[in-house]
Short mmCIF file of C-alpha atoms in Angstrom, two decimals:
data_model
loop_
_atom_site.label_atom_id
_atom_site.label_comp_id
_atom_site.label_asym_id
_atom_site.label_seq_id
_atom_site.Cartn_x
_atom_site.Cartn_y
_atom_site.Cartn_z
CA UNK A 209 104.93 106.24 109.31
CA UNK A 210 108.46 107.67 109.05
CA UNK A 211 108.92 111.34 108.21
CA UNK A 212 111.66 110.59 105.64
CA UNK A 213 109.88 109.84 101.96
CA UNK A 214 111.47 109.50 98.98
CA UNK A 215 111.13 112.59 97.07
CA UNK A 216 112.13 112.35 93.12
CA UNK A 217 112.52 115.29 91.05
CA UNK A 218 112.72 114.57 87.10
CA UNK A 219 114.08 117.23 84.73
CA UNK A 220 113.42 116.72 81.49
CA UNK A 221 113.74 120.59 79.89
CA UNK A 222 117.11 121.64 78.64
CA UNK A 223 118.16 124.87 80.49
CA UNK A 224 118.08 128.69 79.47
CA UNK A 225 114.86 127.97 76.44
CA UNK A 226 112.81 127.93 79.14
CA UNK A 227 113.46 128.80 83.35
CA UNK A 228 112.08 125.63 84.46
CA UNK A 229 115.82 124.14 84.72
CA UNK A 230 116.88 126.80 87.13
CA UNK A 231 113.84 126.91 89.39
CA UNK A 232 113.46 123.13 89.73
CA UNK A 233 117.51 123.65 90.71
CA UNK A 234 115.97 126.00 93.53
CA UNK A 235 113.53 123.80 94.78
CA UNK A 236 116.11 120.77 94.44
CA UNK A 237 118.44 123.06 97.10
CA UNK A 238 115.82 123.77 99.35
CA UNK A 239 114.70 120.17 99.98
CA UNK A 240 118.41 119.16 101.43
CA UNK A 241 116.66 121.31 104.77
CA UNK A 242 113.81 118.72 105.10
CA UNK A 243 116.51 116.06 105.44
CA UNK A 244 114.61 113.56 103.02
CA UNK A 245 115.60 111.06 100.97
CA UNK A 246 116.31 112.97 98.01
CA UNK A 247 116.97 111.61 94.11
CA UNK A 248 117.07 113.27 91.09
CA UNK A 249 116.50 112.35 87.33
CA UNK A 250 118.07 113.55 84.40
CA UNK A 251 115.93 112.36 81.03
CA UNK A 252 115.17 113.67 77.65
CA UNK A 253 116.46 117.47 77.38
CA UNK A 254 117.06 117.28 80.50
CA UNK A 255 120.72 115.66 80.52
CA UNK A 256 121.63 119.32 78.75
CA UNK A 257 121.45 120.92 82.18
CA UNK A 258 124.44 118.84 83.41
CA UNK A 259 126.06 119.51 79.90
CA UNK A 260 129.78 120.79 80.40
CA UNK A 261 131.23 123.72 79.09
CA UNK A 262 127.69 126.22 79.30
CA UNK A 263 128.79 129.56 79.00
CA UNK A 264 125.95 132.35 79.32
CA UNK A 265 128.49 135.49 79.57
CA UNK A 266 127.06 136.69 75.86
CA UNK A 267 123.81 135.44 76.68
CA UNK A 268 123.26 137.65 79.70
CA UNK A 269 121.25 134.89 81.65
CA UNK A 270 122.82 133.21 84.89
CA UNK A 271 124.89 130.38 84.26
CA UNK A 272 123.66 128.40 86.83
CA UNK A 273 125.51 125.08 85.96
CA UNK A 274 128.02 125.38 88.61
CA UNK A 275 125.28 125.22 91.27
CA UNK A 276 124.70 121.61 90.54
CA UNK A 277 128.57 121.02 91.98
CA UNK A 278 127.03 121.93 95.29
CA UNK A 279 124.58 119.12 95.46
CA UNK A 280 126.95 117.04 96.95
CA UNK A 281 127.57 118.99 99.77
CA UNK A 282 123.97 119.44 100.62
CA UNK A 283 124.15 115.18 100.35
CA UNK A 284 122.24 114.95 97.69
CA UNK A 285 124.52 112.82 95.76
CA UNK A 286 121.58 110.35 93.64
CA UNK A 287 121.27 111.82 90.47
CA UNK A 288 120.20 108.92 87.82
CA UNK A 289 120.64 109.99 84.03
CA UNK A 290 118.98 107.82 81.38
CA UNK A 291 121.81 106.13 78.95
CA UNK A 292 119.36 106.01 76.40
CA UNK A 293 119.02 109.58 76.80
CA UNK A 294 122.65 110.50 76.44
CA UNK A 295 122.89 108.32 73.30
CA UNK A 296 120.00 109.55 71.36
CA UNK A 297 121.70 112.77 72.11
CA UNK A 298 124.90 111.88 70.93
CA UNK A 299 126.94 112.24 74.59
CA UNK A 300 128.38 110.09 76.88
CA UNK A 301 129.24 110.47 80.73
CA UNK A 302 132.01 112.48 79.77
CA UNK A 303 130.06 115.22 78.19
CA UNK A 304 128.72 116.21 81.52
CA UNK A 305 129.86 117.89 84.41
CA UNK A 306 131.74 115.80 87.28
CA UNK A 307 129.67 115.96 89.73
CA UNK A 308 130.97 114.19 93.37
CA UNK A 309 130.10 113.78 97.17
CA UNK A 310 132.29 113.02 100.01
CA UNK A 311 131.15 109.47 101.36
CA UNK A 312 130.68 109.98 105.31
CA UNK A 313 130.73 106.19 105.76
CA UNK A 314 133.83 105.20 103.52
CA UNK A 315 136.26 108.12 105.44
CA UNK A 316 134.86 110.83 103.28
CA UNK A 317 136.04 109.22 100.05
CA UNK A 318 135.15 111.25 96.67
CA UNK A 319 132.86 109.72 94.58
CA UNK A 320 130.59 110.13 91.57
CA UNK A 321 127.09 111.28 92.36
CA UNK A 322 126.25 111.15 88.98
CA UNK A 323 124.80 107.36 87.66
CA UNK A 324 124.07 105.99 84.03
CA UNK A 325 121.21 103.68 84.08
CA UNK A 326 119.36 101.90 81.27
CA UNK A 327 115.56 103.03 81.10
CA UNK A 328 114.26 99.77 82.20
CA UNK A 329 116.60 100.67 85.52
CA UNK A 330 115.44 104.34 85.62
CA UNK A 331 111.96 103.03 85.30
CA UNK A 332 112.18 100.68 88.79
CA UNK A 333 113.75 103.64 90.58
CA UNK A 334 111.37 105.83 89.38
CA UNK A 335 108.88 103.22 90.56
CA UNK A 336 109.84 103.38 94.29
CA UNK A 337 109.53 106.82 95.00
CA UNK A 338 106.97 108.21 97.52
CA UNK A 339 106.41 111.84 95.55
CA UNK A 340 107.82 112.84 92.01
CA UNK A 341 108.39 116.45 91.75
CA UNK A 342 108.12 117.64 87.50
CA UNK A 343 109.00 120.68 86.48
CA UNK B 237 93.02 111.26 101.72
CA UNK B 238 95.48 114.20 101.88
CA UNK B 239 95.94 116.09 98.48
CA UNK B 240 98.95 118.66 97.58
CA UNK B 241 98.85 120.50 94.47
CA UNK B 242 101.86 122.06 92.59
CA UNK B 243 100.64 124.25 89.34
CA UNK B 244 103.66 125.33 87.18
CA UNK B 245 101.53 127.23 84.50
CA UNK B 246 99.78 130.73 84.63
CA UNK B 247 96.04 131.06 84.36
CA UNK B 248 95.67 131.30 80.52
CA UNK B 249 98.40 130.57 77.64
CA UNK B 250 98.23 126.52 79.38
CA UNK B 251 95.12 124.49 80.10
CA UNK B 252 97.34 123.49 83.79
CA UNK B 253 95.57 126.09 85.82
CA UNK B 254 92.08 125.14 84.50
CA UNK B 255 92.65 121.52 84.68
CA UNK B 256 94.09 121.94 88.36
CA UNK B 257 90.81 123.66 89.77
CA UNK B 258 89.13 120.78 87.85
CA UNK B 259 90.43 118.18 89.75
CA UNK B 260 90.72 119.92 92.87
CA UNK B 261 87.03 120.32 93.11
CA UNK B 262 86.49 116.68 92.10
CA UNK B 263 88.74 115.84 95.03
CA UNK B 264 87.20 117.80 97.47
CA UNK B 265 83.62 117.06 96.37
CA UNK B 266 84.52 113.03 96.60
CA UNK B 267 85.37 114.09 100.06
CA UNK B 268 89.43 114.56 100.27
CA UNK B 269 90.93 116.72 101.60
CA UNK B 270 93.38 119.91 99.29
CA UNK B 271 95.79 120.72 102.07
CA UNK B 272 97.76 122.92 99.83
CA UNK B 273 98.01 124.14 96.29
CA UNK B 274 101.93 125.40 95.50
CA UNK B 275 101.87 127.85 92.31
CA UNK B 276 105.56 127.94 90.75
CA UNK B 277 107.28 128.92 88.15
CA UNK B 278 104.45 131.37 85.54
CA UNK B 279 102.19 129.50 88.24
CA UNK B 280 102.59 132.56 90.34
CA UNK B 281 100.32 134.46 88.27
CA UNK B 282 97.35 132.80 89.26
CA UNK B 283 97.76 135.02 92.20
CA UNK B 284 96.68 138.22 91.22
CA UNK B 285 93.69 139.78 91.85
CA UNK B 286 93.88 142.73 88.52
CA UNK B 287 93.23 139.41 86.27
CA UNK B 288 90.25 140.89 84.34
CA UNK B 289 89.08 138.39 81.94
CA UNK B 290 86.72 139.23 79.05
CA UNK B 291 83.04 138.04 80.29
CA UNK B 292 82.63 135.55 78.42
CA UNK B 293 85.84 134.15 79.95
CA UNK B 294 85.92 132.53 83.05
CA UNK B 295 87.90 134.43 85.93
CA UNK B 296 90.11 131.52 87.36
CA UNK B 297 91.87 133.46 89.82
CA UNK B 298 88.48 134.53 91.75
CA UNK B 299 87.90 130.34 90.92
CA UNK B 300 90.86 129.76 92.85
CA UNK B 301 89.87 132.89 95.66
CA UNK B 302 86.05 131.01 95.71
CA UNK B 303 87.47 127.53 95.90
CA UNK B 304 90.03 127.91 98.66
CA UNK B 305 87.88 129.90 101.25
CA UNK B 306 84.89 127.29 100.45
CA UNK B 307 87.15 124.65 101.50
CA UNK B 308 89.57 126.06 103.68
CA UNK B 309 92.60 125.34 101.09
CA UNK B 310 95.95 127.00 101.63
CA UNK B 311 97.25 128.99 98.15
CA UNK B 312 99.99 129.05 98.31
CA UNK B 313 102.43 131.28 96.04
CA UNK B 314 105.87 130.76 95.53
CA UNK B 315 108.24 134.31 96.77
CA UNK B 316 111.30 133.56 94.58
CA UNK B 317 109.22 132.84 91.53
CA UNK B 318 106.56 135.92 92.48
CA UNK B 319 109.71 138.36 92.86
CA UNK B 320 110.10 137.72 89.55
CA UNK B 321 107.15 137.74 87.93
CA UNK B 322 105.38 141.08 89.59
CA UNK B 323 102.92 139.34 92.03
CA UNK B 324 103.43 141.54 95.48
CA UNK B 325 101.84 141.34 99.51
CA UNK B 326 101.73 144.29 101.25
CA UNK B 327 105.30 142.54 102.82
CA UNK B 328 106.67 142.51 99.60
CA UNK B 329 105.59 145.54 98.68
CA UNK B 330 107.21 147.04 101.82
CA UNK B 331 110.37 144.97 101.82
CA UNK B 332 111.10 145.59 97.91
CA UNK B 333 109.84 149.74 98.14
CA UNK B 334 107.00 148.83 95.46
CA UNK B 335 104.38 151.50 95.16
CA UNK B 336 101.16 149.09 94.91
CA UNK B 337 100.43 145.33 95.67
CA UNK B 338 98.08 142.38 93.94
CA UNK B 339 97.85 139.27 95.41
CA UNK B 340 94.54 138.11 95.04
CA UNK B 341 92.08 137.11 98.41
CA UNK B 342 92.55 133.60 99.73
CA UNK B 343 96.61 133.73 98.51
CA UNK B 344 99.66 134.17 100.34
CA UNK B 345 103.02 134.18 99.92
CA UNK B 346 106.02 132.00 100.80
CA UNK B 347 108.65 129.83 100.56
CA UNK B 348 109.75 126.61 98.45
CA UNK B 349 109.48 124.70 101.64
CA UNK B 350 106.05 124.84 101.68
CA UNK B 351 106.30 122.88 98.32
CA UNK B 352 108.51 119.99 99.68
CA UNK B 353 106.45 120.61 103.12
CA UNK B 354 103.17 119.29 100.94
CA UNK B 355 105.16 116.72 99.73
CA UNK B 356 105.54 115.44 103.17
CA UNK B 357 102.68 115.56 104.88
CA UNK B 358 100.00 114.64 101.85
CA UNK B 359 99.24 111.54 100.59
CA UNK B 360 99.44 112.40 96.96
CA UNK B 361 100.84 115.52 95.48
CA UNK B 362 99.79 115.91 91.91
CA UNK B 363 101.49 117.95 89.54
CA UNK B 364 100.17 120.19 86.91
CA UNK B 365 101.98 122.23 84.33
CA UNK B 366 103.47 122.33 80.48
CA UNK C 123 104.10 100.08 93.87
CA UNK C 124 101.49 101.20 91.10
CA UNK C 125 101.91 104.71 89.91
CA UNK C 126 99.67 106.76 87.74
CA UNK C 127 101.42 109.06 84.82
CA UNK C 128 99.75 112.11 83.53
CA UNK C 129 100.48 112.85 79.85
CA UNK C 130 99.24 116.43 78.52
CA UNK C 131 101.17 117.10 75.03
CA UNK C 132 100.25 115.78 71.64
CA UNK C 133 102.03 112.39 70.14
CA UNK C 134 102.51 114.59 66.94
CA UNK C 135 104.24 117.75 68.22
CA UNK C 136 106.22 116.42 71.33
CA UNK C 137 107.92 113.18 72.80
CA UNK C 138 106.12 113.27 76.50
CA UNK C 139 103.43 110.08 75.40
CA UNK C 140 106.95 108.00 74.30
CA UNK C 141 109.04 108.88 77.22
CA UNK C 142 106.37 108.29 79.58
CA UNK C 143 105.99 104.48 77.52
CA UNK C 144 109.29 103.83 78.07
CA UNK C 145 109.83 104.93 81.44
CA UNK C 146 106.58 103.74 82.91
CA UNK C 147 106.71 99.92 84.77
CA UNK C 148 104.63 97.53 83.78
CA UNK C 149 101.23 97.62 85.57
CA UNK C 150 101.46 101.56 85.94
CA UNK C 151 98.37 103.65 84.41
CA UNK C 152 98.54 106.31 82.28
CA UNK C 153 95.80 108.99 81.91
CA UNK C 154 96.26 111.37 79.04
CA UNK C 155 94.83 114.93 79.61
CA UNK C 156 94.69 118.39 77.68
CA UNK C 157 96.43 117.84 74.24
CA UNK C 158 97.24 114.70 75.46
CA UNK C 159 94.11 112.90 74.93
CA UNK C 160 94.76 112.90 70.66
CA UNK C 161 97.14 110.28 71.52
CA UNK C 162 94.17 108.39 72.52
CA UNK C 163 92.78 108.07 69.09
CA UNK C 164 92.91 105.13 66.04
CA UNK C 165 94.70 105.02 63.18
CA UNK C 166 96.93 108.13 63.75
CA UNK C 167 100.86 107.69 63.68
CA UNK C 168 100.79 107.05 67.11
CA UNK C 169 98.47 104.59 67.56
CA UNK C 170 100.68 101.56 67.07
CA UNK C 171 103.13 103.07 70.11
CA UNK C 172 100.05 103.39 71.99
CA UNK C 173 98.51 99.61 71.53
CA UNK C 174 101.71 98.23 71.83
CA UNK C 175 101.95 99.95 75.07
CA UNK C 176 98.59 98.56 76.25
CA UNK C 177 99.54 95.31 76.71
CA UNK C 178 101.80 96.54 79.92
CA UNK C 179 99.85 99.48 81.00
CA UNK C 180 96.39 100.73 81.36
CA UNK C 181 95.43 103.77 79.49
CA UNK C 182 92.62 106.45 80.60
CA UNK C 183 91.46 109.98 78.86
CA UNK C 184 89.96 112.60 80.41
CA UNK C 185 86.55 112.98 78.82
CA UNK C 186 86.51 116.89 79.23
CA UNK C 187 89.14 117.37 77.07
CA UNK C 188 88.24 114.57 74.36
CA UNK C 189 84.79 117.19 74.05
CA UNK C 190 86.02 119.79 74.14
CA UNK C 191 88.79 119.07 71.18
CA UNK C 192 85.31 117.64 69.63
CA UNK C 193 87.47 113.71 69.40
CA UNK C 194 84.23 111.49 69.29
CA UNK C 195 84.75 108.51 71.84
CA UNK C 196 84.17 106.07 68.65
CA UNK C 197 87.20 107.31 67.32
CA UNK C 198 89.21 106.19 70.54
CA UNK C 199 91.71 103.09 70.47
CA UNK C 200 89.71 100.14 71.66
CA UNK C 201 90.80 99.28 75.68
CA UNK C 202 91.16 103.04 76.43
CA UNK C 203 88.82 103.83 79.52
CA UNK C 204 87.63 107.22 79.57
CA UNK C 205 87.23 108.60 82.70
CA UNK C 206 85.43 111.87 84.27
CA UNK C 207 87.56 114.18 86.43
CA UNK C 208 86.02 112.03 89.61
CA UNK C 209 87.84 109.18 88.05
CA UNK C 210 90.44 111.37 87.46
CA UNK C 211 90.84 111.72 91.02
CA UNK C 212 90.12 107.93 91.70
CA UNK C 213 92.90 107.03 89.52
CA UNK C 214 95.35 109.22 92.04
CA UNK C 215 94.00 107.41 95.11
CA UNK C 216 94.19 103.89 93.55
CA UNK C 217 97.74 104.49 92.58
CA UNK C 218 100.67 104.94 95.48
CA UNK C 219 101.75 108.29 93.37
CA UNK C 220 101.55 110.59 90.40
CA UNK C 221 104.13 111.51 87.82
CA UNK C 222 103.03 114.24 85.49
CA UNK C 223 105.12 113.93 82.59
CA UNK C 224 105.69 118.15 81.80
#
């Protein structure tokens, strides 16, 4: 058997209501050192963590929204959002933050890490995971 | 087969915990093997041993404590998430100047890589939480 | 690859039983635990999500919690297994993997 599984981590809790946004963010940063093959789902509340524009200074909790413009450079550069989600929600692709990778094999070409699928699309990725993380 | 465990909840306001030691002792008792169980987030405070419970409660950190060194299962707690929350080694205690420590027998300590770690090397790693 | 979803929340307070129906493939399991198992029951609001549900995916409870939220087995939606936590733990080996819908 290969070391390399698939490891999934779904977020489905809008940030700063509860902390469960920012630690799954921790554990998300740690697994880029176990070189696996790492994907990530945004679903349900959880498409408000990638939500442009958050703003915590009168809050007084971490904004930790910029963190997720690091993924790419730790190559994790998967990250599935549920259109369905979005919708119900009333945003679109453009409501969340731009998040990008540079593509090794295309001469380090930008690109979008994040992806729109339908559920029935989320729903076969989520199927072919070897371990979902949920948070 | 190989079992990981990741709790997410603390010992009492959520069922998690409870359920958890449930099916951990199922799984051991049908003969698997509990490599690991990760406590995160409010999880962390499973890991104290000054959880007094009223008696007629049960006491599901000394379940935990009882459960691991029966079957030789690593508790593990997570640091980040314990910094937070007040659960202390005597490391931690040292490292952070705290004047007192309360991690409870059977529990250590350590990194999120021992999370993803699980996730590697069992066969099923089962998630419990809110 | 079959996977086996753990549901814990109640139909009536939260969405966790509906996402997990939509986002579950067909021929996945679903085992509904603490607060989840009153999604189990007949003729609630939920029921009709549930049943139409059952004709992609099997459904389990977890009898422990059905007792101890006193929810009488006859009161269950008909093709709902319930299982012990042994079967609990079956259900995780039979599967490839777990996804505990939080």
């Amino acid at each position: 058997m290969s070391d390399t599984k698939k490891f999934l981590f779904v977020n489905r809790k809008a940030p700063y209501g509860t902390i469960y946004a920012w630690e799954s963010l921790e554990v998300i940063l740690i697994s880029a050192a176990f070189e696996q093959d790492v994907s990530l789902v945004f679903a349900d509340d959880g498409v408000f963590q990638i939500a442009k524009g958050q703003d915590t200074t009168e809050l007084g909790i971490k904004n930790f929204s910029p963190t997720y413009n690091a993924l790419g450079d730790y190559d994790i550069n998967k990250i599935y959002v549920e259109k369905e989600s979005l919708e119900a929600r009333g945003l679109t692709v453009d409501d969340l933050l731009k998040l990008t990778y540079e593509d090794e094999d295309d001469d380090w070409a930008e690109k979008d890490s994040i992806h729109v699928v339908s559920s029935a699309e989320l729903a076969e990725i989520m199927d072919q995971q070897d371990v979902v993380l949920s948070f | 087969m190989k079992f990981g465990i990741q709790i997410n909840e603390g010992p009492y306001t959520h069922e998690a915990s409870t359920t958890a030691l449930n099916f951990v002792s199922a799984a051991v008792e049908a003969g698997h093997e509990v490599f690991r169980v990760f406590f995160y987030h409010d999880g962390v405070n499973n890991g104290t041993r000054y959880t007094t419970p009223p008696q007629d409660d049960r006491n599901i950190v000394e379940a935990w404590s009882e459960l691991a060194e029966k079957h030789n299962i690593d508790l593990v707690v997570c640091v980040a998430a314990a910094q937070r929350r007040g659960i202390v080694d005597e490391g931690e205690q040292e490292r952070n100047g705290k004047d007192g420590n309360n991690i409870a027998p059977g529990f250590r300590i350590s990194g999120l890589g021992q999370l993803i770690e699980a996730g590697i090397q069992c066969d099923r790693l089962v998630v419990f939480g809110d | 690859m079959p996977m086996l979803h753990t549901v814990n929340k109640s139909p009536f307070e939260r969405g966790v039983l509906e996402s997990c129906i939509r986002l579950a493939t067909k021929g996945s399991a679903v085992i509904l635990i603490e607060d989840g198992v009153y999604g189990a029951t007949k003729a609630s609001t939920a029921s009709a999500m549930v049943e139409e549900a059952m004709k992609d995916l099997d459904f389990y409870v977890l009898s422990s919690d059905l007792k101890a939220r006193g929810v009488d087995e006859s009161r269950l939606i008909d093709g709902i297994t319930v299982v012990d936590y042994s079967g609990f733990v079956k259900l995780t080996v039979d599967n490839d993997k777990v996804q505990s819908w939080l």
